[in-house]
Coordinates of N, CA and C in Angstrom, one line a residue:
X7 N -8.0 121.6 228.7 CA -9.2 122.2 228.9 C -9.4 122.3 230.4
X8 N -9.3 123.6 231.1 CA -9.5 123.5 232.6 C -11.1 123.5 232.9
X9 N -11.3 122.3 234.0 CA -12.6 122.0 234.1 C -13.2 123.0 235.2
X10 N -12.3 123.9 235.7 CA -12.8 125.1 236.6 C -13.7 126.1 235.9
X11 N -13.3 126.3 234.6 CA -14.1 127.1 233.7 C -15.7 126.8 233.4
X12 N -15.9 125.6 233.8 CA -17.3 125.0 233.4 C -18.1 124.9 234.6
X13 N -19.3 124.9 234.5 CA -20.2 124.6 235.6 C -20.1 123.2 235.9
X14 N -20.4 122.7 237.0 CA -20.1 121.3 237.3 C -21.3 120.3 236.5
X15 N -22.3 120.7 236.4 CA -23.2 120.0 235.6 C -22.9 119.8 234.2
X16 N -22.4 120.9 233.8 CA -21.9 120.8 232.2 C -20.8 119.7 232.1
X17 N -20.2 119.4 233.1 CA -19.0 118.4 233.0 C -19.5 117.0 233.4
X18 N -20.4 116.9 234.5 CA -20.7 115.6 235.0 C -21.7 115.0 234.1
X19 N -22.7 115.6 233.3 CA -23.5 114.9 232.4 C -22.9 114.0 231.4
X20 N -21.9 114.6 230.8 CA -21.1 113.8 229.8 C -20.2 112.8 230.3
X21 N -19.9 112.9 231.6 CA -19.3 112.0 232.1 C -20.1 111.0 232.6
X22 N -21.2 110.9 233.0 CA -22.1 110.1 233.3 C -22.5 109.2 232.1
X23 N -22.6 109.8 230.8 CA -22.9 109.1 229.7 C -21.7 108.3 229.4
X24 N -20.4 108.7 229.6 CA -19.2 108.1 229.2 C -19.1 106.7 230.3
X25 N -19.4 107.0 231.5 CA -19.3 106.0 232.4 C -20.3 104.9 232.2
X26 N -21.6 105.3 231.7 CA -22.5 104.4 231.4 C -22.2 103.6 230.1
X27 N -21.5 104.1 229.1 CA -21.0 103.4 228.0 C -19.9 102.2 228.3
X28 N -19.0 103.0 229.3 CA -17.9 101.9 229.7 C -18.4 101.1 230.9
X29 N -19.5 101.0 231.1 CA -20.2 100.1 232.4 C -19.3 100.3 233.6
X30 N -19.1 101.6 234.0 CA -18.4 101.9 235.2 C -19.5 102.8 236.2
X31 N -20.8 102.7 235.9 CA -21.8 103.2 236.8 C -22.0 102.4 238.1
X32 N -21.9 102.9 239.2 CA -22.0 102.2 240.6 C -21.0 101.1 240.6
X33 N -19.8 101.4 240.3 CA -18.7 100.7 240.5 C -17.5 101.5 241.2
X34 N -16.7 100.6 242.0 CA -15.6 101.2 242.9 C -14.6 101.9 241.8
X35 N -14.2 101.2 240.7 CA -13.5 101.9 239.7 C -13.9 103.2 239.1
X36 N -15.1 103.2 238.8 CA -15.7 104.4 238.3 C -15.5 105.6 239.5
X37 N -15.9 105.4 240.5 CA -15.9 106.2 241.6 C -14.5 106.7 241.8
X38 N -13.7 105.8 241.8 CA -12.0 106.4 242.0 C -11.6 107.0 240.7
X39 N -11.9 106.5 239.6 CA -11.6 107.5 238.6 C -12.0 108.9 238.5
X40 N -13.4 109.0 238.8 CA -13.7 110.5 238.9 C -13.3 111.3 240.1
X41 N -13.0 110.5 241.0 CA -12.4 111.2 242.5 C -11.0 111.7 242.1
X42 N -10.3 110.9 241.3 CA -8.9 111.1 240.9 C -8.9 112.3 239.8
X43 N -9.6 112.2 239.0 CA -9.9 113.2 237.9 C -10.2 114.7 238.6
X44 N -11.1 114.8 239.6 CA -11.3 115.9 240.0 C -10.4 116.6 240.9
X45 N -9.8 115.8 242.0 CA -9.1 116.1 243.0 C -7.6 116.2 242.7
X46 N -7.1 115.6 241.9 CA -5.7 115.6 241.6 C -5.1 116.8 240.9
X47 N -5.8 117.6 240.1 CA -5.4 118.9 239.6 C -5.3 119.9 240.8
X48 N -6.4 120.0 241.6 CA -6.3 120.9 242.9 C -5.2 120.5 243.9
X49 N -4.9 119.0 244.0 CA -3.9 118.8 244.9 C -2.5 119.1 244.3
X50 N -2.1 119.1 243.1 CA -0.9 119.3 242.4 C -0.7 120.9 242.4
X51 N -2.0 121.7 242.3 CA -1.9 123.3 242.3 C -1.6 123.5 243.8
X52 N -2.2 123.0 244.6 CA -1.9 123.3 246.0 C -0.5 122.9 246.6
X53 N 0.1 121.9 246.2 CA 1.4 121.6 246.4 C 2.5 122.4 245.8
X54 N 2.2 122.9 244.6 CA 3.0 123.9 244.0 C 3.2 125.1 244.5
X55 N 2.0 125.7 245.1 CA 2.0 126.9 245.8 C 2.9 126.6 247.2
X56 N 2.7 125.7 247.8 CA 3.6 125.3 249.0 C 4.9 125.3 248.7
X57 N 5.5 124.5 247.6 CA 6.8 124.5 247.3 C 7.3 125.7 246.9
X58 N 6.7 126.3 246.1 CA 7.2 127.7 245.9 C 7.5 128.6 246.9
X59 N 6.6 128.5 248.1 CA 7.1 129.4 249.2 C 8.2 128.9 250.1
X60 N 8.5 127.6 249.8 CA 9.8 127.1 250.6 C 11.0 127.7 250.2
X61 N 11.9 128.0 251.2 CA 13.2 128.8 250.8 C 14.1 127.8 250.1
X62 N 14.8 128.4 248.9 CA 15.6 127.4 248.2 C 16.9 127.3 248.9
X63 N 17.1 127.9 250.1 CA 18.6 127.6 250.7 C 18.5 126.5 251.5
X64 N 17.2 126.0 252.0 CA 17.1 124.6 252.6 C 17.2 123.5 251.6
X65 N 16.8 123.7 250.4 CA 17.1 122.5 249.5 C 18.5 122.6 249.1
X66 N 19.2 123.7 248.9 CA 20.6 123.7 248.4 C 21.4 123.3 249.7
X67 N 21.2 123.5 251.0 CA 21.9 122.9 252.1 C 21.9 121.6 252.1
X68 N 20.6 121.0 251.8 CA 20.5 119.5 251.8 C 21.2 118.7 250.7
X69 N 21.4 119.4 249.6 CA 22.1 119.0 248.5 C 23.6 118.9 248.9
X70 N 24.0 120.1 249.5 CA 25.4 120.2 249.8 C 25.9 119.1 250.9
X71 N 25.0 118.7 251.6 CA 25.2 117.8 252.6 C 25.2 116.4 252.2
X72 N 24.8 116.1 251.0 CA 24.9 114.9 250.2 C 23.5 114.2 250.0
X73 N 22.6 114.9 250.2 CA 21.2 114.4 249.9 C 20.7 114.2 248.2
X74 N 20.3 113.3 247.8 CA 19.9 113.3 246.4 C 18.5 114.1 246.4
X75 N 18.3 114.5 245.0 CA 17.0 115.1 244.8 C 15.7 114.5 245.3
X76 N 15.8 113.2 245.2 CA 14.6 112.4 245.8 C 14.6 112.5 247.2
X77 N 15.6 112.3 247.9 CA 15.9 112.3 249.3 C 15.3 113.7 249.8
X78 N 15.7 114.9 249.3 CA 15.4 116.1 249.7 C 13.8 116.2 249.5
X79 N 13.4 115.9 248.4 CA 11.8 115.8 248.1 C 11.2 115.1 249.3
X80 N 11.6 114.0 249.7 CA 10.8 113.2 250.6 C 11.1 113.4 252.0
X81 N 12.4 114.0 252.4 CA 12.6 114.1 253.8 C 12.4 115.7 254.2
X82 N 12.8 116.6 253.3 CA 12.9 117.9 253.6 C 11.7 118.6 253.1

């Protein structure tokens, strides 16, 4: 289910009940979980559009020069 389709209050009220049940209200862990759940999908979507716009020739050139896939991802 994509949370972008729901109004924020329709999602936050059940989350607040769940956090109260799990005793995560007013805790650092509860805040970190909500922050991660809300922002990570947007960050991945933003990174995907950036990587799709990058020319494939740069990646191929780095692979030809001997870089591994991980090194290409982290360095280039």
